[in-house]
Amino acid sequence: MSMMMDSINSVLNWVVPPASLVMLALSWPTLTFINTCEKIYYSFFVEDIANKVVVVTGASSGIGEQIAYEYAKRGANLVLVARRDQRLRGISENARRLGAPNVLRMAADVVKEEDCRRFINETISTFGRVDHLVNTTSLGHTFYFEEANDASVFPMLMDINFWGNVYPTYVALPYLRQSHGRIVVNAAVENWLPLPRMSLYSAAKAALVNFYETLRYELNGEVGITIATHGWIGTEMTHGKFMLEEGAEMQWKEEREVQASGSPVEEFAKLIVSAAVRGSANVKFPSWYDVFLLYKAFAPDVLTWTFRLLLSPQGKRTTSFIGTGSRPLLEAPSPPYRQTVVAHISPRIQLVE
């Protein structure tokens, strides 16, 4: 029996991949037509978000801030959550000017369940409901895994990128069921596309996307879920603005080996909110990244060769560090040219939301 199964699997290994590619090529026009029809259909059923209640975590900068503005333009009541209350003050005023009838700001840490309960309970006390929960808190890195000389940074990256999304969802879910609301998730293409220097970030985002894909089936349509997947986005995270604790030291790394420019955060925010009010399950920016899914599934060696060429043209890794010294820092200023933060990894790095 075992030998028979081995033989069957051997045959299928040769037959299924090319046959699937042929079927995909033949069905692609039909699938594209169906997808277009779905977009047209859902465009006539846009949710009126005016006077509804939207909670945005990580709202003090980047994608979270711009998403708040997009909801404000649509007349939603906003609950803005981040650790930097001072930063939230200005964003709250901007949101009001853009059309938000009411804006509640809450200083909270989303990796703490008790903080999440506090701002959700305050939302219910103030507005009596939650219609959309938008999770945007995220923290990336650009160091090789073996460069980490202190593993204490590993749980922190998972806490922010995974639990910082799960805890607000866990607390808000009963109220979202009552309103038949929606959860919006800020994911990243790294959840399936392996990019060098982002091993821990990629692992956390993969866990996040799989969690919400599973939750989608569990909720069975009672609460909608929109997963937003982005490629390179120009935010404070990619410009090196981080909060450091306990006088930690940090170092800058010039981005000499990865030449890329950030796509407009505002454009991505518009796509996310438009997808959320249409009830879309997924939104991707830019959409051409999907082509790499074919390579990952059917020709993974192509990705491997590509990254090896991009990562080290001379066959050697050359990581450059520019030290900032050992003096305590509260917030690293944006440099005059594009840089990305690399942890010296004895520090405790925290994102500036």
PDB file of C-alpha atoms in Angstrom, residues 176-314:
ATOM      1  CA  LEU A 176     -18.679  44.111  16.110  1.00  0.00           C
ATOM      2  CA  ARG A 177     -21.051  41.135  16.011  1.00  0.00           C
ATOM      3  CA  GLN A 178     -23.853  43.342  17.323  1.00  0.00           C
ATOM      4  CA  SER A 179     -23.299  45.944  14.593  1.00  0.00           C
ATOM      5  CA  HIS A 180     -22.387  43.405  11.879  1.00  0.00           C
ATOM      6  CA  GLY A 181     -19.260  45.484  11.563  1.00  0.00           C
ATOM      7  CA  ARG A 182     -15.893  45.025   9.936  1.00  0.00           C
ATOM      8  CA  ILE A 183     -12.271  44.407  10.907  1.00  0.00           C
ATOM      9  CA  VAL A 184      -9.570  45.966   8.749  1.00  0.00           C
ATOM     10  CA  VAL A 185      -6.058  44.521   8.982  1.00  0.00           C
ATOM     11  CA  ASN A 186      -2.785  46.132   7.890  1.00  0.00           C
ATOM     12  CA  ALA A 187      -0.717  43.223   6.581  1.00  0.00           C
ATOM     13  CA  ALA A 188       2.253  43.166   4.208  1.00  0.00           C
ATOM     14  CA  VAL A 189       3.423  41.286   1.152  1.00  0.00           C
ATOM     15  CA  GLU A 190       6.164  39.761   3.319  1.00  0.00           C
ATOM     16  CA  ASN A 191       3.559  37.398   4.801  1.00  0.00           C
ATOM     17  CA  TRP A 192       4.159  35.184   1.746  1.00  0.00           C
ATOM     18  CA  LEU A 193       7.006  36.798  -0.211  1.00  0.00           C
ATOM     19  CA  PRO A 194      10.360  36.016   1.448  1.00  0.00           C
ATOM     20  CA  LEU A 195      12.414  39.209   1.562  1.00  0.00           C
ATOM     21  CA  PRO A 196      15.928  39.287   3.033  1.00  0.00           C
ATOM     22  CA  ARG A 197      16.507  41.083   6.364  1.00  0.00           C
ATOM     23  CA  MET A 198      12.853  40.718   7.344  1.00  0.00           C
ATOM     24  CA  SER A 199      12.648  37.174   8.724  1.00  0.00           C
ATOM     25  CA  LEU A 200      10.913  37.947  12.025  1.00  0.00           C
ATOM     26  CA  TYR A 201       8.639  40.592  10.505  1.00  0.00           C
ATOM     27  CA  SER A 202       7.635  38.167   7.743  1.00  0.00           C
ATOM     28  CA  ALA A 203       6.906  35.417  10.264  1.00  0.00           C
ATOM     29  CA  ALA A 204       4.714  37.726  12.343  1.00  0.00           C
ATOM     30  CA  LYS A 205       2.775  38.952   9.302  1.00  0.00           C
ATOM     31  CA  ALA A 206       2.282  35.389   8.069  1.00  0.00           C
ATOM     32  CA  ALA A 207       0.850  34.446  11.453  1.00  0.00           C
ATOM     33  CA  LEU A 208      -1.374  37.537  11.367  1.00  0.00           C
ATOM     34  CA  VAL A 209      -2.821  36.827   7.926  1.00  0.00           C
ATOM     35  CA  ASN A 210      -3.441  33.159   8.716  1.00  0.00           C
ATOM     36  CA  PHE A 211      -5.170  34.155  11.952  1.00  0.00           C
ATOM     37  CA  TYR A 212      -7.587  36.480  10.152  1.00  0.00           C
ATOM     38  CA  GLU A 213      -8.185  34.092   7.261  1.00  0.00           C
ATOM     39  CA  THR A 214      -9.197  31.447   9.814  1.00  0.00           C
ATOM     40  CA  LEU A 215     -11.276  33.945  11.796  1.00  0.00           C
ATOM     41  CA  ARG A 216     -13.090  34.859   8.573  1.00  0.00           C
ATOM     42  CA  TYR A 217     -14.438  31.299   8.363  1.00  0.00           C
ATOM     43  CA  GLU A 218     -15.297  31.200  12.061  1.00  0.00           C
ATOM     44  CA  LEU A 219     -17.324  34.409  11.837  1.00  0.00           C
ATOM     45  CA  ASN A 220     -19.147  33.138   8.739  1.00  0.00           C
ATOM     46  CA  GLY A 221     -20.008  36.592   7.446  1.00  0.00           C
ATOM     47  CA  GLU A 222     -21.376  38.006  10.716  1.00  0.00           C
ATOM     48  CA  VAL A 223     -18.355  40.320  10.887  1.00  0.00           C
ATOM     49  CA  GLY A 224     -16.518  41.280   7.724  1.00  0.00           C
ATOM     50  CA  ILE A 225     -12.735  41.181   7.444  1.00  0.00           C
ATOM     51  CA  THR A 226     -10.668  43.216   4.998  1.00  0.00           C
ATOM     52  CA  ILE A 227      -7.002  42.260   4.766  1.00  0.00           C
ATOM     53  CA  ALA A 228      -4.860  45.005   3.246  1.00  0.00           C
ATOM     54  CA  THR A 229      -1.551  43.798   1.832  1.00  0.00           C
ATOM     55  CA  HIS A 230       1.055  46.335   0.825  1.00  0.00           C
ATOM     56  CA  GLY A 231       4.503  46.304  -0.655  1.00  0.00           C
ATOM     57  CA  TRP A 232       6.971  49.124   0.019  1.00  0.00           C
ATOM     58  CA  ILE A 233       5.181  52.017   1.727  1.00  0.00           C
ATOM     59  CA  GLY A 234       6.828  55.271   2.751  1.00  0.00           C
ATOM     60  CA  THR A 235       5.968  55.703   6.451  1.00  0.00           C
ATOM     61  CA  GLU A 236       7.725  56.742   9.627  1.00  0.00           C
ATOM     62  CA  MET A 237       8.667  53.100  10.098  1.00  0.00           C
ATOM     63  CA  THR A 238      10.685  53.127   6.896  1.00  0.00           C
ATOM     64  CA  HIS A 239      12.088  56.579   7.613  1.00  0.00           C
ATOM     65  CA  GLY A 240      13.573  55.517  10.931  1.00  0.00           C
ATOM     66  CA  LYS A 241      11.382  57.176  13.560  1.00  0.00           C
ATOM     67  CA  PHE A 242      11.359  54.915  16.573  1.00  0.00           C
ATOM     68  CA  MET A 243      10.910  55.303  20.309  1.00  0.00           C
ATOM     69  CA  LEU A 244      13.661  53.872  22.499  1.00  0.00           C
ATOM     70  CA  GLU A 245      13.371  52.839  26.121  1.00  0.00           C
ATOM     71  CA  GLU A 246      15.786  52.893  29.040  1.00  0.00           C
ATOM     72  CA  GLY A 247      18.432  54.984  27.306  1.00  0.00           C
ATOM     73  CA  ALA A 248      18.984  52.310  24.688  1.00  0.00           C
ATOM     74  CA  GLU A 249      21.476  52.712  21.918  1.00  0.00           C
ATOM     75  CA  MET A 250      20.495  52.425  18.313  1.00  0.00           C
ATOM     76  CA  GLN A 251      22.277  52.510  15.000  1.00  0.00           C
ATOM     77  CA  TRP A 252      21.364  53.620  11.524  1.00  0.00           C
ATOM     78  CA  LYS A 253      21.962  51.618   8.407  1.00  0.00           C
ATOM     79  CA  GLU A 254      22.171  53.258   5.027  1.00  0.00           C
ATOM     80  CA  GLU A 255      19.965  51.483   2.542  1.00  0.00           C
ATOM     81  CA  ARG A 256      22.644  50.915  -0.051  1.00  0.00           C
ATOM     82  CA  GLU A 257      21.740  47.361  -0.956  1.00  0.00           C
ATOM     83  CA  VAL A 258      18.006  47.780  -1.426  1.00  0.00           C
ATOM     84  CA  GLN A 259      17.152  50.650  -3.716  1.00  0.00           C
ATOM     85  CA  ALA A 260      13.456  51.417  -3.324  1.00  0.00           C
ATOM     86  CA  SER A 261      11.234  54.400  -2.794  1.00  0.00           C
ATOM     87  CA  GLY A 262       8.093  54.458  -0.702  1.00  0.00           C
ATOM     88  CA  SER A 263       4.709  54.518  -2.398  1.00  0.00           C
ATOM     89  CA  PRO A 264       2.276  57.211  -1.227  1.00  0.00           C
ATOM     90  CA  VAL A 265       0.701  56.324   2.091  1.00  0.00           C
ATOM     91  CA  GLU A 266      -2.331  58.454   1.238  1.00  0.00           C
ATOM     92  CA  GLU A 267      -3.099  56.376  -1.851  1.00  0.00           C
ATOM     93  CA  PHE A 268      -2.907  53.128   0.091  1.00  0.00           C
ATOM     94  CA  ALA A 269      -5.159  54.555   2.835  1.00  0.00           C
ATOM     95  CA  LYS A 270      -7.788  55.533   0.257  1.00  0.00           C
ATOM     96  CA  LEU A 271      -7.720  52.030  -1.204  1.00  0.00           C
ATOM     97  CA  ILE A 272      -8.123  50.459   2.240  1.00  0.00           C
ATOM     98  CA  VAL A 273     -11.118  52.560   3.270  1.00  0.00           C
ATOM     99  CA  SER A 274     -12.767  52.197  -0.138  1.00  0.00           C
ATOM    100  CA  ALA A 275     -12.343  48.416   0.085  1.00  0.00           C
ATOM    101  CA  ALA A 276     -13.691  48.351   3.645  1.00  0.00           C
ATOM    102  CA  VAL A 277     -16.906  50.229   2.839  1.00  0.00           C
ATOM    103  CA  ARG A 278     -17.412  48.062  -0.262  1.00  0.00           C
ATOM    104  CA  GLY A 279     -17.067  44.943   1.875  1.00  0.00           C
ATOM    105  CA  SER A 280     -14.032  43.660  -0.013  1.00  0.00           C
ATOM    106  CA  ALA A 281     -12.162  40.745   1.513  1.00  0.00           C
ATOM    107  CA  ASN A 282      -8.757  41.878   0.268  1.00  0.00           C
ATOM    108  CA  VAL A 283      -7.010  44.973  -1.008  1.00  0.00           C
ATOM    109  CA  LYS A 284      -3.497  44.919  -2.431  1.00  0.00           C
ATOM    110  CA  PHE A 285      -1.061  47.722  -3.180  1.00  0.00           C
ATOM    111  CA  PRO A 286       0.501  47.541  -5.653  1.00  0.00           C
ATOM    112  CA  SER A 287      -1.381  44.653  -7.232  1.00  0.00           C
ATOM    113  CA  TRP A 288       1.482  43.557  -9.494  1.00  0.00           C
ATOM    114  CA  TYR A 289       3.153  41.857  -6.516  1.00  0.00           C
ATOM    115  CA  ASP A 290       0.722  38.979  -7.065  1.00  0.00           C
ATOM    116  CA  VAL A 291       2.793  37.770  -9.986  1.00  0.00           C
ATOM    117  CA  PHE A 292       5.371  36.559  -7.485  1.00  0.00           C
ATOM    118  CA  LEU A 293       2.785  34.109  -6.139  1.00  0.00           C
ATOM    119  CA  LEU A 294       3.162  32.114  -9.342  1.00  0.00           C
ATOM    120  CA  TYR A 295       6.913  32.007  -8.937  1.00  0.00           C
ATOM    121  CA  LYS A 296       6.605  31.034  -5.279  1.00  0.00           C
ATOM    122  CA  ALA A 297       4.200  28.204  -6.085  1.00  0.00           C
ATOM    123  CA  PHE A 298       5.657  26.861  -9.325  1.00  0.00           C
ATOM    124  CA  ALA A 299       9.201  28.197  -9.643  1.00  0.00           C
ATOM    125  CA  PRO A 300      10.549  29.000  -6.158  1.00  0.00           C
ATOM    126  CA  ASP A 301      14.129  28.761  -7.423  1.00  0.00           C
ATOM    127  CA  VAL A 302      13.542  31.893  -9.504  1.00  0.00           C
ATOM    128  CA  LEU A 303      12.879  33.881  -6.327  1.00  0.00           C
ATOM    129  CA  THR A 304      15.916  32.350  -4.658  1.00  0.00           C
ATOM    130  CA  TRP A 305      18.235  33.281  -7.539  1.00  0.00           C
ATOM    131  CA  THR A 306      16.759  36.776  -7.770  1.00  0.00           C
ATOM    132  CA  PHE A 307      17.285  37.545  -4.100  1.00  0.00           C
ATOM    133  CA  ARG A 308      20.799  36.145  -4.165  1.00  0.00           C
ATOM    134  CA  LEU A 309      21.657  38.483  -7.032  1.00  0.00           C
ATOM    135  CA  LEU A 310      20.018  41.510  -5.419  1.00  0.00           C
ATOM    136  CA  LEU A 311      21.371  40.822  -1.974  1.00  0.00           C
ATOM    137  CA  SER A 312      25.005  40.275  -2.771  1.00  0.00           C
ATOM    138  CA  PRO A 313      26.245  41.017  -6.303  1.00  0.00           C
ATOM    139  CA  GLN A 314      29.823  40.152  -5.297  1.00  0.00           C
TER     140      GLN A 314
END
